[in-house]
PDB file of C-alpha atoms in Angstrom:
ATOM      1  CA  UNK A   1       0.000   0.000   0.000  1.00 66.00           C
ATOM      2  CA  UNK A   2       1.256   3.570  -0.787  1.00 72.00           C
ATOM      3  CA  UNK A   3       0.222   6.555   1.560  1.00 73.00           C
ATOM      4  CA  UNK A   4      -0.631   9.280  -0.172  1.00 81.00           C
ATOM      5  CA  UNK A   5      -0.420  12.924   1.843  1.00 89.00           C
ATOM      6  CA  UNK A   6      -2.677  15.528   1.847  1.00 94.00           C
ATOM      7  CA  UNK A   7      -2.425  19.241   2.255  1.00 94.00           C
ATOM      8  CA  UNK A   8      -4.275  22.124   1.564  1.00 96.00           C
ATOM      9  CA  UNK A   9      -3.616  26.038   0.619  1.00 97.00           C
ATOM     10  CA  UNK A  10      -5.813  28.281   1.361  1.00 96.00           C
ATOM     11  CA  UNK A  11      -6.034  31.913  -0.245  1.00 96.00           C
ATOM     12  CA  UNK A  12      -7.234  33.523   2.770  1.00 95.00           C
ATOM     13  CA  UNK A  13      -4.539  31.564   5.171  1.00 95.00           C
ATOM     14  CA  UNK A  14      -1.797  33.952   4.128  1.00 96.00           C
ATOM     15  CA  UNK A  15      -0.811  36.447   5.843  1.00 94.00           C
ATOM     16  CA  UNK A  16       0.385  40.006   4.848  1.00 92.00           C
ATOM     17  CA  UNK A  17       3.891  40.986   4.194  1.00 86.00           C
ATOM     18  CA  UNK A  18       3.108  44.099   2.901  1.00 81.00           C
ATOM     19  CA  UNK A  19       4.879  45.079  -0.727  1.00 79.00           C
ATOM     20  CA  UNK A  20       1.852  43.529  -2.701  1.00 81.00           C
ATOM     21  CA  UNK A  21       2.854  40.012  -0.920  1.00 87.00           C
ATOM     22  CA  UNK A  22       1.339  37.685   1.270  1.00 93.00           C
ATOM     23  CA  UNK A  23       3.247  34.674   3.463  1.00 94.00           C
ATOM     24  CA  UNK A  24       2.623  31.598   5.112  1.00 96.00           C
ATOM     25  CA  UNK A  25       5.766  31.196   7.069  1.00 95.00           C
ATOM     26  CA  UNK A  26       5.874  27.384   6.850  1.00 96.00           C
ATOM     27  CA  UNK A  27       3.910  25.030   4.842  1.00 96.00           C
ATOM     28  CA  UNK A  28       5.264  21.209   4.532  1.00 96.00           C
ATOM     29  CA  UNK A  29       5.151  19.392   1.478  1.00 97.00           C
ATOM     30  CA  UNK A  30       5.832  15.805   1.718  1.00 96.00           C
ATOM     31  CA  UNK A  31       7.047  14.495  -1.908  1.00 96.00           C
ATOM     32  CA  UNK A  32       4.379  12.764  -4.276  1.00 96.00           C
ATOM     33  CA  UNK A  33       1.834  14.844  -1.794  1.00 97.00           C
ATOM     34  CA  UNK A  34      -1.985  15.763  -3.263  1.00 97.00           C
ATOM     35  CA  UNK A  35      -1.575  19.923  -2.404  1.00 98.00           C
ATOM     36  CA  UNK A  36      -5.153  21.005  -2.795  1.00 98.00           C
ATOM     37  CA  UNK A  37      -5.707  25.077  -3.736  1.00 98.00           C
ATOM     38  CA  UNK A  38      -8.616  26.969  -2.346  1.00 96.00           C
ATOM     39  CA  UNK A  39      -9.754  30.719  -3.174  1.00 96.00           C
ATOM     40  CA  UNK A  40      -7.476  31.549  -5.701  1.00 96.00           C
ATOM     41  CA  UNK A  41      -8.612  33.037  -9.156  1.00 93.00           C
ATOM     42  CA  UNK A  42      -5.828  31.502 -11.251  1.00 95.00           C
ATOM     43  CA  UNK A  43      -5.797  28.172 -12.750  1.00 97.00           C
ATOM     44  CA  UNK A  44      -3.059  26.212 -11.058  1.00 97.00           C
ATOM     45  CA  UNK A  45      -0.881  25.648 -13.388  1.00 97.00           C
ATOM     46  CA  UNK A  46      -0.420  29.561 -14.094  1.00 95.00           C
ATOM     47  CA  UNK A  47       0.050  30.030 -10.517  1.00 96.00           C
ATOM     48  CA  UNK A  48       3.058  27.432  -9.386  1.00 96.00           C
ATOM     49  CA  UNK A  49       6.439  26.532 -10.416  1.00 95.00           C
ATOM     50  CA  UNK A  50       5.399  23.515 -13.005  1.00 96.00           C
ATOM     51  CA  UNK A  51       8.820  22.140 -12.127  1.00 97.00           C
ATOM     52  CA  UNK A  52       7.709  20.469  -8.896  1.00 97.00           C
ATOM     53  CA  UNK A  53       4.156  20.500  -9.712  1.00 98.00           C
ATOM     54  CA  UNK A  54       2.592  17.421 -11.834  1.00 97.00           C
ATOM     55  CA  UNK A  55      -0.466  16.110 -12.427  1.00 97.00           C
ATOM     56  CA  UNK A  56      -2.586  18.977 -12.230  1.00 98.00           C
ATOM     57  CA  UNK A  57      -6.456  18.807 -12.022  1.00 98.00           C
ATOM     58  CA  UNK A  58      -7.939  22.194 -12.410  1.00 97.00           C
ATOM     59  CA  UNK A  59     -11.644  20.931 -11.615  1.00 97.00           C
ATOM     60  CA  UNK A  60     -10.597  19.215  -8.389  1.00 96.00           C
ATOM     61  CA  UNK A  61      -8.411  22.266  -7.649  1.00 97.00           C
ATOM     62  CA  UNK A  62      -5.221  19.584  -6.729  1.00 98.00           C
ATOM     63  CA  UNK A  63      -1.825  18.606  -8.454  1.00 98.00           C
ATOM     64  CA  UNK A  64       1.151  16.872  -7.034  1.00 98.00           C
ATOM     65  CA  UNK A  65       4.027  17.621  -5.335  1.00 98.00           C
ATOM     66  CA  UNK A  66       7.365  16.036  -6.998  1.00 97.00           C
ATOM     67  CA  UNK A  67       9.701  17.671  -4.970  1.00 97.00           C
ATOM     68  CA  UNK A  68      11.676  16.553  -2.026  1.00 97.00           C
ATOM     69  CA  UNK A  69      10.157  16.203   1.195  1.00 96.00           C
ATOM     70  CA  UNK A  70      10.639  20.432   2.582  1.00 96.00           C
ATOM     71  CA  UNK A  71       9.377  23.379   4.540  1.00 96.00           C
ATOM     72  CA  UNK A  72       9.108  26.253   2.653  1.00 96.00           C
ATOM     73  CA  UNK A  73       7.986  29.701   3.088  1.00 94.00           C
ATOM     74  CA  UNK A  74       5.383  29.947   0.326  1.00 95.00           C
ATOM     75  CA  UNK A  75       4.878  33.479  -0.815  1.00 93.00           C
ATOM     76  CA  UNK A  76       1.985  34.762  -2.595  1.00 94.00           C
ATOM     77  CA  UNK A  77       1.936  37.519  -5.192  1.00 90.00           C
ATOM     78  CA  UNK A  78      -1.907  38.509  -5.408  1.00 90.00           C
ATOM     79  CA  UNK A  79      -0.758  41.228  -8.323  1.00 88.00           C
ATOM     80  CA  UNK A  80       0.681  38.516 -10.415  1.00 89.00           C
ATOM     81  CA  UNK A  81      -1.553  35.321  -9.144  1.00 92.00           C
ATOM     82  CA  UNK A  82       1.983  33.455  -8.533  1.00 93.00           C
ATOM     83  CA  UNK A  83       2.771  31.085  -5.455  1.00 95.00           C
ATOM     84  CA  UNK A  84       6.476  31.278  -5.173  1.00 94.00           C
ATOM     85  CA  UNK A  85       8.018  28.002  -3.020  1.00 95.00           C
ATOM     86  CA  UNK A  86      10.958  30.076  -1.319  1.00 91.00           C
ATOM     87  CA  UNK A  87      13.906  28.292  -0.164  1.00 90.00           C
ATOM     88  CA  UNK A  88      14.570  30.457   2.764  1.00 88.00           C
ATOM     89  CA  UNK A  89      14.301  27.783   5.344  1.00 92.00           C
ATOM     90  CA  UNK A  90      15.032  24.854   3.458  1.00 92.00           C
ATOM     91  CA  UNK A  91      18.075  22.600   4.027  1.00 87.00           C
ATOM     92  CA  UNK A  92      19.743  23.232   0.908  1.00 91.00           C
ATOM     93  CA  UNK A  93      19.018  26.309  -0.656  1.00 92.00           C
ATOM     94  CA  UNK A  94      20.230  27.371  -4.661  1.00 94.00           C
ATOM     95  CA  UNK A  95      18.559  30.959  -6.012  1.00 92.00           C
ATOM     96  CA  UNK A  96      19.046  32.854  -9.448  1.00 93.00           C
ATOM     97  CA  UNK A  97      19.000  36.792  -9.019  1.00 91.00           C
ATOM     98  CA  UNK A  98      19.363  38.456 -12.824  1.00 89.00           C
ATOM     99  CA  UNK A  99      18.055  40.761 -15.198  1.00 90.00           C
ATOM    100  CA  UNK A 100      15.124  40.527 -17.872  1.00 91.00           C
ATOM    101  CA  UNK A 101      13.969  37.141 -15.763  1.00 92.00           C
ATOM    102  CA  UNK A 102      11.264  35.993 -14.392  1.00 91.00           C
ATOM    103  CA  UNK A 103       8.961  33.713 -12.620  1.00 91.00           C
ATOM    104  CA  UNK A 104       8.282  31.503 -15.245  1.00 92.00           C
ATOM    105  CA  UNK A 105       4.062  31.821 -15.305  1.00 90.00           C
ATOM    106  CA  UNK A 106       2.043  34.967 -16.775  1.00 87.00           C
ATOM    107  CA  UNK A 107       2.126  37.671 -17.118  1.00 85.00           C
ATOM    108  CA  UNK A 108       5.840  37.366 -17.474  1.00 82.00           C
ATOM    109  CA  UNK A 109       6.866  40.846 -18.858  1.00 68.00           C
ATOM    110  CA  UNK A 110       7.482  42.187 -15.415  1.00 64.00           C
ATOM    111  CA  UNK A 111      10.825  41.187 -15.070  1.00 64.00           C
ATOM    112  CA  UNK A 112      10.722  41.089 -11.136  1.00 72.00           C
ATOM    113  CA  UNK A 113      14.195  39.347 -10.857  1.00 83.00           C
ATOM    114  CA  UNK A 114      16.870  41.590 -10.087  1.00 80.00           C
ATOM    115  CA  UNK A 115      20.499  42.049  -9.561  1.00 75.00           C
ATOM    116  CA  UNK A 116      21.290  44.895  -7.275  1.00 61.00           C
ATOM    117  CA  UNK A 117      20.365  43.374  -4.132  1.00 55.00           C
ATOM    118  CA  UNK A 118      19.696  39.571  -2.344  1.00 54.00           C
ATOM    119  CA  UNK A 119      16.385  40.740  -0.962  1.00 50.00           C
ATOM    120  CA  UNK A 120      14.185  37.487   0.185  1.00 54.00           C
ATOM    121  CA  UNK A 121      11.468  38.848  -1.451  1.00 55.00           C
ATOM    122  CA  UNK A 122       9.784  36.556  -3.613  1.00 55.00           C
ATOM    123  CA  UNK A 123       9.979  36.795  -7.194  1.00 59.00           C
ATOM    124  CA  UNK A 124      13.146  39.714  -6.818  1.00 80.00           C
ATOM    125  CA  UNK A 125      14.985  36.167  -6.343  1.00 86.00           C
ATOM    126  CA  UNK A 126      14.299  32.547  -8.209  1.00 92.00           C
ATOM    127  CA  UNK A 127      14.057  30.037  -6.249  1.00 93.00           C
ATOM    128  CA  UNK A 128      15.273  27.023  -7.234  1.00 96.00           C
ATOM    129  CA  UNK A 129      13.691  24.118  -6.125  1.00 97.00           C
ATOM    130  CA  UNK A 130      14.830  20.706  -4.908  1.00 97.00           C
ATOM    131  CA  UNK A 131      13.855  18.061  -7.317  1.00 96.00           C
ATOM    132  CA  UNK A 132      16.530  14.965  -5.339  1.00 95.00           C
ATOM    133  CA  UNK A 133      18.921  15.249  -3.756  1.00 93.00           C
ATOM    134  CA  UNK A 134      21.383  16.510  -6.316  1.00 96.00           C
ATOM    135  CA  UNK A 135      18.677  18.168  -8.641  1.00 98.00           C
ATOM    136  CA  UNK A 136      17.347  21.835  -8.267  1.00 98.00           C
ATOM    137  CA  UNK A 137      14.601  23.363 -10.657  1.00 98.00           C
ATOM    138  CA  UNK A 138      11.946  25.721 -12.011  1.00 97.00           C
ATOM    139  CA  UNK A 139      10.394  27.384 -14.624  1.00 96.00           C
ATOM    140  CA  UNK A 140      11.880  30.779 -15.802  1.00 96.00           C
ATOM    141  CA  UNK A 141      10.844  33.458 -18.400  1.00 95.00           C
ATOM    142  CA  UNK A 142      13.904  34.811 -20.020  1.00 94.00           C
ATOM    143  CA  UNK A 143      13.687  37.921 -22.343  1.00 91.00           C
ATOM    144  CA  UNK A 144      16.007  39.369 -24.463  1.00 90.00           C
ATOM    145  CA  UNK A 145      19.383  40.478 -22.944  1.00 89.00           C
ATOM    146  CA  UNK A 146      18.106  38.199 -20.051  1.00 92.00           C
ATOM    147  CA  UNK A 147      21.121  37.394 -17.649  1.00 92.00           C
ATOM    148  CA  UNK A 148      21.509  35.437 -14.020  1.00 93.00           C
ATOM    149  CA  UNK A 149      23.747  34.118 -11.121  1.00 93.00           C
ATOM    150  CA  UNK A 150      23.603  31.182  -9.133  1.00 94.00           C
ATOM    151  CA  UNK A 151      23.428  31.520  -5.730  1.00 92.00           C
ATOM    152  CA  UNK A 152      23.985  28.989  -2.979  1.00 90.00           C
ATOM    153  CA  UNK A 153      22.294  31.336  -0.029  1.00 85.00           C
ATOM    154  CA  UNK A 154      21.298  34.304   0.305  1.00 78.00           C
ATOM    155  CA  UNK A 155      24.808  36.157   0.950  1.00 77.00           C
ATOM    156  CA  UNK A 156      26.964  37.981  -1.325  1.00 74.00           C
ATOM    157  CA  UNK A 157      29.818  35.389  -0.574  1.00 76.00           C
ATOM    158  CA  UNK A 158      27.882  32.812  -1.550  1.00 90.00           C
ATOM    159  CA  UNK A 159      28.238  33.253  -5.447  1.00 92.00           C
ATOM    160  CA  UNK A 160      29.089  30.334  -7.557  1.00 95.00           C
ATOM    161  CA  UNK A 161      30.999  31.366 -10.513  1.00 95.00           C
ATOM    162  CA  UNK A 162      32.649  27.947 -11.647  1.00 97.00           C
ATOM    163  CA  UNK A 163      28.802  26.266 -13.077  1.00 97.00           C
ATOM    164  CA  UNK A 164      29.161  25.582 -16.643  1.00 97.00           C
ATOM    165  CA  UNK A 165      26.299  24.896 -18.940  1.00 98.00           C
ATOM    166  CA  UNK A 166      25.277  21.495 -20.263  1.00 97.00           C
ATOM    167  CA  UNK A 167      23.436  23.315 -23.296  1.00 98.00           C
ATOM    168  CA  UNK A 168      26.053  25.815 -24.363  1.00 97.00           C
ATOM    169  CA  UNK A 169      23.775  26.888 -27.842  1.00 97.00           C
ATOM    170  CA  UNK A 170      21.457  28.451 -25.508  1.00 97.00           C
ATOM    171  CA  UNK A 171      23.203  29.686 -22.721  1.00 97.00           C
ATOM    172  CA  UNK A 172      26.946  29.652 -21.126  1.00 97.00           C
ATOM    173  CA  UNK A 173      28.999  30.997 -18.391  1.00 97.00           C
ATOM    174  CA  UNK A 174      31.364  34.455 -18.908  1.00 95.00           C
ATOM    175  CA  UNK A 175      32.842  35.135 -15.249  1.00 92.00           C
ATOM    176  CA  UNK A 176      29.904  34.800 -12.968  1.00 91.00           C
ATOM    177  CA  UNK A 177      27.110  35.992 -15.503  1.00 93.00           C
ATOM    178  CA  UNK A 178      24.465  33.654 -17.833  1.00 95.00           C
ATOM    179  CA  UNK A 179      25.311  34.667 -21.373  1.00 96.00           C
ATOM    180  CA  UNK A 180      22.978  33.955 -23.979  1.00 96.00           C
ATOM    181  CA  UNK A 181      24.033  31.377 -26.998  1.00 96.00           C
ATOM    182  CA  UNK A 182      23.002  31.466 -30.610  1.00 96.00           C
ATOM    183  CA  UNK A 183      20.558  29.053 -29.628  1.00 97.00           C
ATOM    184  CA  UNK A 184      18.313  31.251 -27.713  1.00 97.00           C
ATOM    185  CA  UNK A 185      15.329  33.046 -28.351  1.00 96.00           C
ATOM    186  CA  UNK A 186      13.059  34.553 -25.618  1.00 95.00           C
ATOM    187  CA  UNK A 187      10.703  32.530 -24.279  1.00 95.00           C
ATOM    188  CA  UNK A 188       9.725  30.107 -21.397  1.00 96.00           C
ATOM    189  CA  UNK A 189      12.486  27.544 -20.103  1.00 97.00           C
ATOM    190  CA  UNK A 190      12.938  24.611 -17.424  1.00 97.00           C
ATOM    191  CA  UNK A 191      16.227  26.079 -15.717  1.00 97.00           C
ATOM    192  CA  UNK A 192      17.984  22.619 -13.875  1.00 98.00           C
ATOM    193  CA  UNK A 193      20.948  22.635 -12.167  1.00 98.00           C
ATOM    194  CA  UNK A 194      22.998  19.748 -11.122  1.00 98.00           C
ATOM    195  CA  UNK A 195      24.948  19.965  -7.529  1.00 97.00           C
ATOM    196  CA  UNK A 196      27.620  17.155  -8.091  1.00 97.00           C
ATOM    197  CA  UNK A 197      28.310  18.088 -11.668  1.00 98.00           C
ATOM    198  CA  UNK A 198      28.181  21.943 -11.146  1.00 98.00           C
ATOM    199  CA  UNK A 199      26.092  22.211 -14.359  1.00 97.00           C
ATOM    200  CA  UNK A 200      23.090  24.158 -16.011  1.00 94.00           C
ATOM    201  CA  UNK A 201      20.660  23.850 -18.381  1.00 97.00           C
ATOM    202  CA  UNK A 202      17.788  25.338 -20.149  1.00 97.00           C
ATOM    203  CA  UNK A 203      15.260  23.611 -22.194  1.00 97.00           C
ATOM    204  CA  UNK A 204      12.770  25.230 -24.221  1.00 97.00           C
ATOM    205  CA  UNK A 205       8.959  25.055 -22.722  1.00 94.00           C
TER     206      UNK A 205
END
């Protein structure tokens, strides 16, 4: 017998963090768990990142949870309609901070990645989120002249500037800074990063 988990997510259970974003400060997701969505106006699947999200019944308002067993601080962007999974309390924690970026669900033209700062602020950072143990992941909107860093915490000193990419036609390393191949064009992408091999990729959505 398998035991599936439960949870639910309700709309009116976060609270306000001012900034046009709401909080729960710690939700549990146990992998392969049912997350049921209540009160929100957006379909699911324009609301979460689809990289840890499967199977994802928009009548039933439920999908499932592929992602490693984690707390998270889920933040809530009522502007946007975006649930952001933040990594701010997780065990292992890997963010992208660019330019030209963003969450990778609509409306995706507001770019709210940036580069100036390592606010924990959700969607000013990218989460990346923990598929196993040695794979991290979401959905990203890059634009033209997009850019981003890797991050392994939310400190300046934590930069890693020695990833290389395992799709070089669409995007590769110069110092510390994403640089666009001849391969791209703007558009949605799966962003993946693996720990042990120190390497990205991007794959067109």
């Amino acid at each position: 017998m398998e035991v599936v988990y439960r949870e639910g997510i309700w709309k009116s259970g976060f609270g306000d963090l001012g900034n046009g974003t709401s909080v729960i400060w710690v939700q549990t997701l146990p992998h392969n768990a049912e997350v049921f969505f209540y009160g929100f106006d957006k379909p699911i699947a324009q609301m979460v990142n689809l990289a840890v999200f499967d199977r994802i019944d928009e009548v039933n308002f439920c999908a499932r949870y592929i992602g490693v067993s984690e707390n998270y601080e889920m933040y809530f962007r009522p502007e946007q309609g975006w649930i952001i999974l933040t990594n701010n309390i997780c065990a292992k924690q890997k963010l992208l901070i660019g330019k030209n970026a963003s969450f990778g669900q609509a409306p995706y033209t507001e770019f709210p990645i940036i580069e100036t700062d390592i606010p924990r602020l959700a969607g000013q950072t990218l989460p990346l989120n923990r598929i196993d143990e040695d794979t991290y992941s979401a959905y990203i909107y890059m634009a033209a002249d997009s850019s981003f860093q890797l991050y392994t915490d939310y400190t300046w000193g934590s930069l890693n500037s020695t990833w290389e990419s395992s799709t070089p036609g669409i995007v590769t390393r110069e110092n510390f800074y994403a640089k666009l191949g001849a391969e791209f064009t703007p558009g949605l992408y799966q962003v993946t990063y693996k720990e042990s091999a120190n390497t990205f990729s991007l794959t067109a959505k």
